[in-house]
């Protein structure tokens, strides 16, 4: 028999943490696991969905702090996110279905480390960091890239929980999110893209950020490709080059799977489309 | 071990003991006899089990009942008043937006919830709004039309047809 706890505050929550803890941050994944026969007996199930401090978005010093149990729908509706990290609003809008967006949370999505997570590329776009608290109340921060080890595995220790996600405000950047899924609205992403661009007055690139997820075991930001683009103008040749480089890297990491091949022309089209959308 | 649960269901206070791992869907159907909420997939994909929790739609098959303490829940049974159907229900009938009817409670609630939030949705937005519901009988044309008709105020409040 599982042991269910529903703390009202973070402090209370920390007291419940045991080595056998399982969190409910929205339940959209956990309940499916339960249905599949995942054994939760003898587990301490800690329900995080009734802790007001764990939900909401704060804006501080050029950063947003998104509390772990903020739902995808809350993010879609949040003005600060819309302004500072549009790509995240767009990404959350594509998550699952309305019903799933109403329950599923950003912290849950990060915690389960699903490669198909939609918010993930947008969070990484903005140098996302995970804020973690342990049973003793000690906090640490880790870059998302380091936090996610492989599908379903993170560096979160048994005595820890995710408190929030911190992202840089990319207010001045043009941003875009794009996803290709199996079934239109419900699909768990098979390929998702987040991009942000900041242009100089002379139409050269001042900063560019490119993240690809879902096709890869873990979502990846293409720092090397980004770096080479700075100072360049966006020409047809440059787009072609970027598409090729990204496709090559995606294939190299994902390995030649059956579904990989179609991705090269697809990636080129997606990049073109996103650039057009951002009007750069 | 059972848990004590206090929630509001269709405007009535419910005070009930539930198993810690019981799903909201089961409590609604088995304990409260509200069988209008259906179970299709059981994994959050089909929307047959859609209910409204604190004003937002959710799949009750993936909600832990224990988690509902203090929450306000509305099911399909909430909609008709004094034997009169809600406009969305009437519109589904008039548009033949159902055959077996298994998916209908979920679609109706998704449609209502969409119009609550966005009274004037485009057809695209309606499609998006019902994207968490699957129908295996009708195809979606009639269902979309049914929501459009309510959007276009073809029904007065009591469900009778305007035209
Ligand atoms: S039964 Fe709940 S979504 Fe299918
Ligand atoms: S009417 Fe049968 S599933 Fe929709």
Short mmCIF file of C-alpha atoms and ligand atoms in Angstrom, two decimals:
data_model
loop_
_atom_site.label_atom_id
_atom_site.label_comp_id
_atom_site.label_asym_id
_atom_site.label_seq_id
_atom_site.Cartn_x
_atom_site.Cartn_y
_atom_site.Cartn_z
CA UNK A 1 0.00 0.00 0.00
CA UNK A 2 1.37 3.37 -0.91
CA UNK A 3 1.68 6.13 1.61
CA UNK A 4 0.09 9.32 0.40
CA UNK A 5 1.01 12.74 1.72
CA UNK A 6 -0.35 16.12 0.74
CA UNK A 7 1.78 18.86 2.25
CA UNK A 8 0.60 22.46 2.19
CA UNK A 9 4.00 24.12 2.43
CA UNK A 10 7.49 23.42 1.19
CA UNK A 11 8.69 23.10 4.75
CA UNK A 12 6.11 20.47 5.52
CA UNK A 13 6.94 18.72 2.28
CA UNK A 14 10.61 18.38 3.17
CA UNK A 15 9.63 16.56 6.34
CA UNK A 16 7.87 13.87 4.34
CA UNK A 17 10.81 13.13 2.07
CA UNK A 18 12.16 9.61 2.47
CA UNK A 19 14.43 7.49 0.30
CA UNK A 20 11.32 5.86 -1.12
CA UNK A 21 9.66 9.09 -2.16
CA UNK A 22 7.75 9.59 -5.38
CA UNK A 23 6.41 13.00 -6.30
CA UNK A 24 3.13 13.97 -7.87
CA UNK A 25 3.69 17.25 -9.65
CA UNK A 26 0.64 16.95 -11.90
CA UNK A 27 0.28 13.22 -12.01
CA UNK A 28 -0.09 12.97 -15.76
CA UNK A 29 2.84 10.56 -16.02
CA UNK A 30 2.77 8.94 -12.61
CA UNK A 31 -0.86 7.87 -12.86
CA UNK A 32 -0.16 6.24 -16.20
CA UNK A 33 2.73 4.34 -14.61
CA UNK A 34 0.39 3.23 -11.86
CA UNK A 35 -2.09 2.00 -14.42
CA UNK A 36 0.65 0.08 -16.22
CA UNK A 37 1.24 -1.78 -12.99
CA UNK A 38 4.20 0.22 -11.74
CA UNK A 39 4.43 -0.85 -8.12
CA UNK A 40 4.09 2.05 -5.72
CA UNK A 41 3.51 -0.02 -2.61
CA UNK A 42 5.81 0.97 0.21
CA UNK A 43 6.52 4.20 -1.62
CA UNK A 44 5.94 7.56 -0.06
CA UNK A 45 3.84 9.45 -2.57
CA UNK A 46 4.21 13.17 -1.96
CA UNK A 47 1.57 15.26 -3.69
CA UNK A 48 3.07 18.63 -4.56
CA UNK A 49 -0.04 20.02 -6.22
CA UNK A 50 -1.47 21.73 -3.16
CA UNK A 51 1.53 23.83 -2.24
CA UNK A 52 0.78 27.41 -3.27
CA UNK A 53 4.45 28.45 -2.98
CA UNK A 54 5.34 25.87 -5.59
CA UNK A 55 3.36 27.45 -8.36
CA UNK A 56 3.68 30.72 -10.23
CA UNK A 57 6.29 32.76 -12.05
CA UNK A 58 8.49 35.45 -10.54
CA UNK A 59 10.47 38.02 -12.47
CA UNK A 60 13.78 39.01 -10.91
CA UNK A 61 16.81 40.77 -12.36
CA UNK A 62 16.56 39.76 -15.99
CA UNK A 63 15.47 36.29 -15.01
CA UNK A 64 12.28 34.37 -14.59
CA UNK A 65 11.85 31.89 -11.82
CA UNK A 66 9.18 29.38 -12.71
CA UNK A 67 8.05 27.40 -9.70
CA UNK A 68 8.07 23.65 -10.23
CA UNK A 69 4.34 23.02 -10.07
CA UNK A 70 3.30 25.76 -12.46
CA UNK A 71 1.08 24.03 -15.01
CA UNK A 72 1.66 24.23 -18.73
CA UNK A 73 -1.58 26.12 -19.00
CA UNK A 74 -0.50 28.65 -16.35
CA UNK A 75 2.60 29.25 -18.42
CA UNK A 76 0.63 29.74 -21.61
CA UNK A 77 -1.41 32.41 -19.81
CA UNK A 78 1.51 34.07 -18.02
CA UNK A 79 2.35 37.55 -19.33
CA UNK A 80 5.95 37.60 -18.12
CA UNK A 81 6.73 34.32 -19.81
CA UNK A 82 5.07 35.52 -22.96
CA UNK A 83 7.21 38.63 -22.95
CA UNK A 84 10.54 37.24 -21.76
CA UNK A 85 10.53 33.71 -23.08
CA UNK A 86 8.00 33.47 -25.84
CA UNK A 87 9.43 30.15 -26.99
CA UNK A 88 8.33 28.62 -23.70
CA UNK A 89 4.76 29.91 -24.08
CA UNK A 90 4.68 28.45 -27.56
CA UNK A 91 6.14 25.16 -26.37
CA UNK A 92 3.69 24.79 -23.50
CA UNK A 93 0.83 25.48 -25.87
CA UNK A 94 1.78 22.35 -27.82
CA UNK A 95 1.91 20.04 -24.82
CA UNK A 96 -0.55 17.15 -24.96
CA UNK A 97 -4.16 18.31 -24.88
CA UNK A 98 -5.99 21.00 -22.92
CA UNK A 99 -6.70 18.43 -20.21
CA UNK A 100 -3.02 17.51 -19.93
CA UNK A 101 -1.88 21.14 -20.00
CA UNK A 102 -4.24 21.90 -17.12
CA UNK A 103 -2.61 19.29 -14.91
CA UNK A 104 0.92 18.71 -16.18
CA UNK A 105 3.63 20.94 -14.73
CA UNK A 106 6.98 22.22 -15.88
CA UNK A 107 8.75 20.75 -12.88
CA UNK A 108 7.15 17.40 -13.58
CA UNK A 109 8.23 17.54 -17.18
CA UNK A 110 11.81 18.31 -16.20
CA UNK A 111 11.82 15.77 -13.37
CA UNK A 112 10.70 12.85 -15.52
CA UNK A 113 13.42 13.75 -18.03
CA UNK A 114 11.43 12.55 -21.00
CA UNK A 115 13.35 13.25 -24.20
CA UNK A 116 10.05 14.23 -25.78
CA UNK A 117 9.43 17.06 -23.33
CA UNK A 118 8.16 20.17 -25.09
CA UNK A 119 9.17 22.80 -22.53
CA UNK A 120 12.71 21.46 -22.33
CA UNK A 121 14.15 23.00 -25.53
CA UNK A 122 12.63 26.37 -24.65
CA UNK A 123 14.06 26.22 -21.13
CA UNK A 124 17.50 25.32 -22.47
CA UNK A 125 17.29 28.14 -24.95
CA UNK A 126 17.34 30.54 -22.01
CA UNK A 127 20.20 28.93 -20.08
CA UNK A 128 17.70 27.11 -17.88
CA UNK A 129 18.80 26.04 -14.44
CA UNK A 130 17.10 23.73 -11.99
CA UNK A 131 16.80 24.94 -8.44
CA UNK A 132 16.87 22.02 -6.04
CA UNK A 133 16.23 21.80 -2.33
CA UNK A 134 17.06 18.88 -0.06
CA UNK A 135 15.46 17.54 3.08
CA UNK A 136 17.73 19.68 5.23
CA UNK A 137 16.61 22.78 3.37
CA UNK A 138 19.92 23.21 1.52
CA UNK A 139 19.64 24.51 -2.00
CA UNK A 140 21.66 23.95 -5.12
CA UNK A 141 21.37 24.98 -8.74
CA UNK A 142 22.31 22.98 -11.76
CA UNK A 143 22.26 23.72 -15.46
CA UNK A 144 19.52 21.73 -17.17
CA UNK A 145 22.07 20.20 -19.50
CA UNK A 146 23.91 18.73 -16.53
CA UNK A 147 20.78 17.86 -14.59
CA UNK A 148 19.40 15.53 -17.27
CA UNK A 149 21.67 12.51 -17.58
CA UNK A 150 19.67 10.33 -19.94
CA UNK A 151 16.00 9.59 -20.63
CA UNK A 152 14.28 9.24 -17.29
CA UNK A 153 17.44 9.86 -15.27
CA UNK A 154 18.50 13.07 -13.57
CA UNK A 155 20.99 14.04 -10.89
CA UNK A 156 18.16 14.54 -8.38
CA UNK A 157 19.03 12.66 -5.20
CA UNK A 158 16.52 10.80 -3.09
CA UNK A 159 16.48 13.48 -0.43
CA UNK A 160 15.96 16.28 -2.95
CA UNK A 161 13.13 17.88 -4.83
CA UNK A 162 12.88 20.40 -7.66
CA UNK A 163 11.88 23.79 -6.38
CA UNK A 164 11.88 25.86 -9.55
CA UNK A 165 13.39 26.53 -12.93
CA UNK A 166 15.34 29.68 -13.56
CA UNK A 167 15.65 31.06 -17.05
CA UNK A 168 17.26 34.12 -18.54
CA UNK A 169 14.91 36.71 -19.98
CA UNK A 170 15.32 36.74 -23.75
CA UNK A 171 12.99 39.69 -24.07
CA UNK A 172 14.91 41.32 -26.92
CA UNK A 173 15.28 38.13 -28.91
CA UNK A 174 13.03 36.93 -31.63
CA UNK A 175 11.92 33.45 -30.70
CA UNK A 176 10.27 30.46 -32.17
CA UNK A 177 9.27 26.94 -31.21
CA UNK A 178 8.38 24.22 -33.64
CA UNK A 179 7.31 20.65 -33.18
CA UNK A 180 6.68 17.76 -35.46
CA UNK A 181 4.58 15.06 -33.88
CA UNK A 182 2.73 11.97 -34.87
CA UNK A 183 -0.79 13.10 -34.17
CA UNK A 184 -1.37 16.77 -34.34
CA UNK A 185 -2.31 18.09 -30.97
CA UNK A 186 -1.83 15.09 -28.74
CA UNK A 187 1.47 13.90 -30.04
CA UNK A 188 4.36 13.50 -27.79
CA UNK A 189 7.03 15.33 -29.70
CA UNK A 190 9.17 13.41 -32.16
CA UNK A 191 11.21 16.40 -33.11
CA UNK A 192 11.06 19.75 -31.45
CA UNK A 193 13.00 22.90 -32.02
CA UNK A 194 13.50 26.10 -30.13
CA UNK A 195 15.35 29.07 -31.54
CA UNK A 196 16.13 32.61 -30.45
CA UNK A 197 17.91 35.30 -32.41
CA UNK A 198 19.19 38.73 -31.56
CA UNK A 199 20.20 40.83 -34.57
CA UNK A 200 22.60 43.75 -34.90
CA UNK A 201 21.49 46.90 -36.71
CA UNK A 202 23.51 45.90 -39.75
CA UNK A 203 21.47 42.70 -40.07
CA UNK A 204 24.18 40.47 -38.79
CA UNK A 205 23.58 37.99 -36.02
CA UNK A 206 24.47 39.26 -32.56
CA UNK A 207 23.42 36.13 -30.74
CA UNK A 208 21.64 32.97 -31.76
CA UNK A 209 20.48 29.98 -29.77
CA UNK A 210 19.37 26.69 -31.24
CA UNK A 211 18.02 23.70 -29.31
CA UNK A 212 16.73 20.42 -30.65
CA UNK A 213 14.84 17.85 -28.64
CA UNK A 214 12.83 14.67 -28.97
CA UNK A 215 14.89 13.30 -31.83
CA UNK A 216 17.79 12.89 -29.46
CA UNK A 217 18.20 10.90 -26.25
CA UNK A 218 18.55 14.20 -24.44
CA UNK A 219 17.63 17.68 -25.59
CA UNK A 220 20.67 19.45 -26.93
CA UNK A 221 21.74 23.01 -27.48
CA UNK A 222 24.10 23.46 -30.42
CA UNK A 223 26.67 25.80 -28.94
CA UNK A 224 29.31 25.09 -31.60
CA UNK A 225 26.96 25.86 -34.46
CA UNK A 226 25.65 28.97 -32.71
CA UNK A 227 29.15 30.35 -32.22
CA UNK A 228 30.02 30.10 -35.88
CA UNK A 229 26.95 32.08 -36.83
CA UNK A 230 27.67 35.19 -34.83
CA UNK A 231 28.44 38.18 -37.03
CA UNK A 232 27.01 36.50 -40.11
CA UNK A 233 24.07 37.60 -42.19
CA UNK A 234 21.22 35.16 -42.65
CA UNK A 235 21.55 34.12 -46.26
CA UNK A 236 20.28 31.09 -48.08
CA UNK A 237 23.74 29.57 -47.92
CA UNK A 238 24.00 30.09 -44.20
CA UNK A 239 20.63 28.44 -43.63
CA UNK A 240 21.62 25.52 -45.79
CA UNK A 241 24.83 25.13 -43.88
CA UNK A 242 23.16 25.29 -40.48
CA UNK A 243 20.50 22.80 -41.50
CA UNK A 244 23.16 20.42 -42.71
CA UNK A 245 25.25 20.74 -39.60
CA UNK A 246 22.31 20.24 -37.29
CA UNK A 247 21.03 17.28 -39.28
CA UNK A 248 24.48 15.67 -39.23
CA UNK A 249 24.81 16.11 -35.50
CA UNK A 250 21.30 14.88 -34.84
CA UNK A 251 21.98 11.78 -36.92
CA UNK A 252 25.35 11.22 -35.31
CA UNK A 253 23.85 11.30 -31.83
CA UNK A 254 20.55 9.59 -32.53
CA UNK A 255 22.24 6.92 -34.61
CA UNK A 256 20.89 5.89 -37.99
CA UNK A 257 17.41 4.89 -36.98
CA UNK A 258 14.68 4.22 -39.48
CA UNK A 259 13.03 7.46 -38.65
CA UNK A 260 16.25 9.46 -38.85
CA UNK A 261 16.56 9.81 -42.56
CA UNK A 262 13.51 11.86 -43.17
CA UNK A 263 14.78 14.30 -40.66
CA UNK A 264 17.41 16.04 -42.80
CA UNK A 265 15.11 17.74 -45.29
CA UNK A 266 12.63 18.18 -42.48
CA UNK A 267 15.16 19.97 -40.33
CA UNK A 268 16.01 22.30 -43.22
CA UNK A 269 12.36 23.13 -43.76
CA UNK A 270 11.78 23.67 -40.09
CA UNK A 271 14.69 26.06 -39.78
CA UNK A 272 13.52 28.00 -42.80
CA UNK A 273 10.04 28.18 -41.44
CA UNK A 274 11.14 29.32 -38.04
CA UNK A 275 13.34 32.06 -39.48
CA UNK A 276 10.47 33.24 -41.59
CA UNK A 277 8.18 33.21 -38.58
CA UNK A 278 10.63 35.30 -36.60
CA UNK A 279 10.91 37.69 -39.51
CA UNK A 280 14.67 37.83 -39.52
CA UNK B 1 -5.34 2.65 4.82
CA UNK B 2 -8.17 4.88 3.71
CA UNK B 3 -8.11 8.63 3.48
CA UNK B 4 -10.77 11.12 4.38
CA UNK B 5 -11.70 13.32 1.44
CA UNK B 6 -13.78 16.48 1.34
CA UNK B 7 -14.68 17.88 -2.02
CA UNK B 8 -17.52 19.54 -3.84
CA UNK B 9 -19.09 17.56 -6.63
CA UNK B 10 -21.72 19.24 -8.77
CA UNK B 11 -22.29 21.84 -6.08
CA UNK B 12 -22.79 19.28 -3.34
CA UNK B 13 -20.38 18.74 -0.49
CA UNK B 14 -19.00 15.23 -0.57
CA UNK B 15 -17.36 13.69 2.44
CA UNK B 16 -16.00 10.27 1.69
CA UNK B 17 -13.31 7.76 2.56
CA UNK B 18 -11.18 6.67 -0.36
CA UNK B 19 -8.31 4.29 -0.94
CA UNK B 20 -5.04 6.15 -1.21
CA UNK B 21 -4.48 4.96 -4.75
CA UNK B 22 -8.07 5.35 -5.99
CA UNK B 23 -8.56 7.38 -9.14
CA UNK B 24 -11.01 10.24 -9.21
CA UNK B 25 -12.78 8.45 -12.08
CA UNK B 26 -13.52 5.42 -9.91
CA UNK B 27 -14.70 7.46 -6.97
CA UNK B 28 -17.09 9.38 -9.22
CA UNK B 29 -18.46 6.29 -10.91
CA UNK B 30 -18.37 3.64 -8.21
CA UNK B 31 -18.76 5.58 -4.99
CA UNK B 32 -20.91 8.47 -6.15
CA UNK B 33 -22.78 6.73 -8.95
CA UNK B 34 -21.94 9.44 -11.47
CA UNK B 35 -21.57 7.13 -14.42
CA UNK B 36 -21.75 9.84 -17.06
CA UNK B 37 -17.99 10.09 -16.74
CA UNK B 38 -16.60 7.28 -18.90
CA UNK B 39 -13.40 5.31 -18.97
CA UNK B 40 -11.89 4.79 -22.40
CA UNK B 41 -8.15 4.50 -22.44
CA UNK B 42 -7.40 4.99 -18.77
CA UNK B 43 -4.13 6.73 -19.60
CA UNK B 44 -5.07 10.32 -20.32
CA UNK B 45 -5.40 10.12 -24.07
CA UNK B 46 -9.05 9.79 -25.04
CA UNK B 47 -10.82 12.35 -22.86
CA UNK B 48 -13.88 10.15 -22.19
CA UNK B 49 -13.28 10.67 -18.47
CA UNK B 50 -13.09 14.48 -18.72
CA UNK B 51 -14.39 16.42 -15.73
CA UNK B 52 -13.94 20.03 -14.67
CA UNK B 53 -11.73 20.54 -11.63
CA UNK B 54 -11.61 24.04 -10.17
CA UNK B 55 -12.80 25.44 -13.48
CA UNK B 56 -10.43 23.54 -15.76
CA UNK B 57 -10.87 20.30 -17.65
CA UNK B 58 -8.89 17.28 -16.57
CA UNK B 59 -8.79 13.57 -17.29
CA UNK B 60 -10.20 11.97 -14.16
CA UNK B 61 -8.52 8.66 -15.00
CA UNK B 62 -5.13 10.16 -14.23
CA UNK B 63 -6.13 12.16 -11.19
CA UNK B 64 -5.62 10.65 -7.77
CA UNK B 65 -8.87 11.02 -5.81
CA UNK B 66 -6.90 11.72 -2.66
CA UNK B 67 -5.51 14.80 -4.34
CA UNK B 68 -8.98 16.31 -4.72
CA UNK B 69 -9.42 17.37 -1.11
CA UNK B 70 -10.87 20.87 -1.12
CA UNK B 71 -11.44 20.85 -4.88
CA UNK B 72 -14.55 21.73 -6.84
CA UNK B 73 -15.52 19.08 -9.37
CA UNK B 74 -18.15 19.25 -12.05
CA UNK B 75 -19.23 16.28 -14.12
CA UNK B 76 -21.57 15.94 -17.09
CA UNK B 77 -24.45 15.36 -14.65
CA UNK B 78 -24.09 18.97 -13.56
CA UNK B 79 -25.23 20.37 -16.86
CA UNK B 80 -28.89 19.64 -17.29
CA UNK B 81 -31.15 21.54 -14.96
CA UNK B 82 -34.75 20.55 -14.20
CA UNK B 83 -34.80 18.11 -17.06
CA UNK B 84 -33.59 20.72 -19.54
CA UNK B 85 -30.39 20.13 -21.41
CA UNK B 86 -27.51 22.55 -21.52
CA UNK B 87 -27.15 24.29 -24.93
CA UNK B 88 -24.02 22.29 -25.69
CA UNK B 89 -25.82 19.02 -25.04
CA UNK B 90 -28.77 20.11 -27.17
CA UNK B 91 -26.46 21.18 -29.96
CA UNK B 92 -24.72 17.80 -29.95
CA UNK B 93 -28.10 16.12 -30.41
CA UNK B 94 -29.28 18.51 -33.10
CA UNK B 95 -26.05 18.16 -35.03
CA UNK B 96 -25.95 14.37 -34.71
CA UNK B 97 -22.61 14.80 -33.07
CA UNK B 98 -22.86 11.43 -31.39
CA UNK B 99 -23.49 7.83 -32.26
CA UNK B 100 -22.59 5.48 -29.44
CA UNK B 101 -22.28 8.46 -27.12
CA UNK B 102 -19.37 7.12 -25.14
CA UNK B 103 -17.14 10.09 -25.92
CA UNK B 104 -19.91 12.67 -25.67
CA UNK B 105 -19.73 13.72 -22.00
CA UNK B 106 -16.05 14.49 -22.47
CA UNK B 107 -16.57 16.43 -25.69
CA UNK B 108 -19.44 18.42 -24.22
CA UNK B 109 -17.36 19.46 -21.21
CA UNK B 110 -14.37 20.33 -23.39
CA UNK B 111 -16.62 22.39 -25.64
CA UNK B 112 -18.15 24.27 -22.72
CA UNK B 113 -14.81 24.87 -21.12
CA UNK B 114 -13.41 26.21 -24.38
CA UNK B 115 -16.26 28.70 -24.79
CA UNK B 116 -15.92 29.78 -21.17
CA UNK B 117 -12.37 30.72 -21.86
CA UNK B 118 -12.73 31.95 -25.40
CA UNK B 119 -16.33 32.83 -26.31
CA UNK B 120 -15.48 33.35 -29.94
CA UNK B 121 -13.13 30.59 -31.07
CA UNK B 122 -12.26 30.01 -34.70
CA UNK B 123 -12.80 26.56 -36.15
CA UNK B 124 -9.07 25.95 -35.69
CA UNK B 125 -9.33 26.92 -32.05
CA UNK B 126 -12.30 24.63 -31.60
CA UNK B 127 -10.29 21.78 -33.06
CA UNK B 128 -7.51 22.55 -30.64
CA UNK B 129 -9.96 22.84 -27.76
CA UNK B 130 -11.33 19.36 -28.34
CA UNK B 131 -7.97 17.83 -29.22
CA UNK B 132 -7.88 15.92 -25.96
CA UNK B 133 -11.03 14.02 -26.86
CA UNK B 134 -11.27 11.11 -29.23
CA UNK B 135 -14.40 9.89 -31.00
CA UNK B 136 -14.35 6.58 -32.80
CA UNK B 137 -17.79 6.84 -34.35
CA UNK B 138 -18.71 10.17 -35.84
CA UNK B 139 -15.72 11.80 -37.37
CA UNK B 140 -15.26 15.25 -35.98
CA UNK B 141 -17.19 17.46 -38.39
CA UNK B 142 -20.49 17.26 -36.53
CA UNK B 143 -18.83 17.74 -33.20
CA UNK B 144 -17.09 20.89 -34.39
CA UNK B 145 -20.35 22.11 -35.88
CA UNK B 146 -22.09 21.48 -32.57
CA UNK B 147 -19.60 23.68 -30.74
CA UNK B 148 -19.81 26.31 -33.48
CA UNK B 149 -23.56 26.49 -33.12
CA UNK B 150 -23.30 27.21 -29.43
CA UNK B 151 -20.58 29.76 -30.13
CA UNK B 152 -22.91 31.39 -32.65
CA UNK B 153 -25.61 31.59 -29.97
CA UNK B 154 -28.06 29.39 -31.80
CA UNK B 155 -29.33 28.28 -28.42
CA UNK B 156 -30.91 30.25 -25.68
CA UNK B 157 -29.99 29.50 -22.12
CA UNK B 158 -32.48 26.76 -21.45
CA UNK B 159 -31.32 24.68 -24.35
CA UNK B 160 -34.23 25.35 -26.67
CA UNK B 161 -33.37 26.11 -30.24
CA UNK B 162 -33.46 29.75 -31.28
CA UNK B 163 -34.20 29.15 -34.89
S1 LIG C 1 -10.17 7.33 -19.95
FE1 LIG C 1 -9.24 9.08 -19.19
S2 LIG C 1 -8.38 9.97 -20.93
FE2 LIG C 1 -9.11 8.07 -21.66
S1 LIG C 2 -19.94 8.69 -30.54
FE1 LIG C 2 -19.01 6.76 -30.25
S2 LIG C 2 -17.03 7.32 -29.66
FE2 LIG C 2 -17.86 9.20 -30.16
#
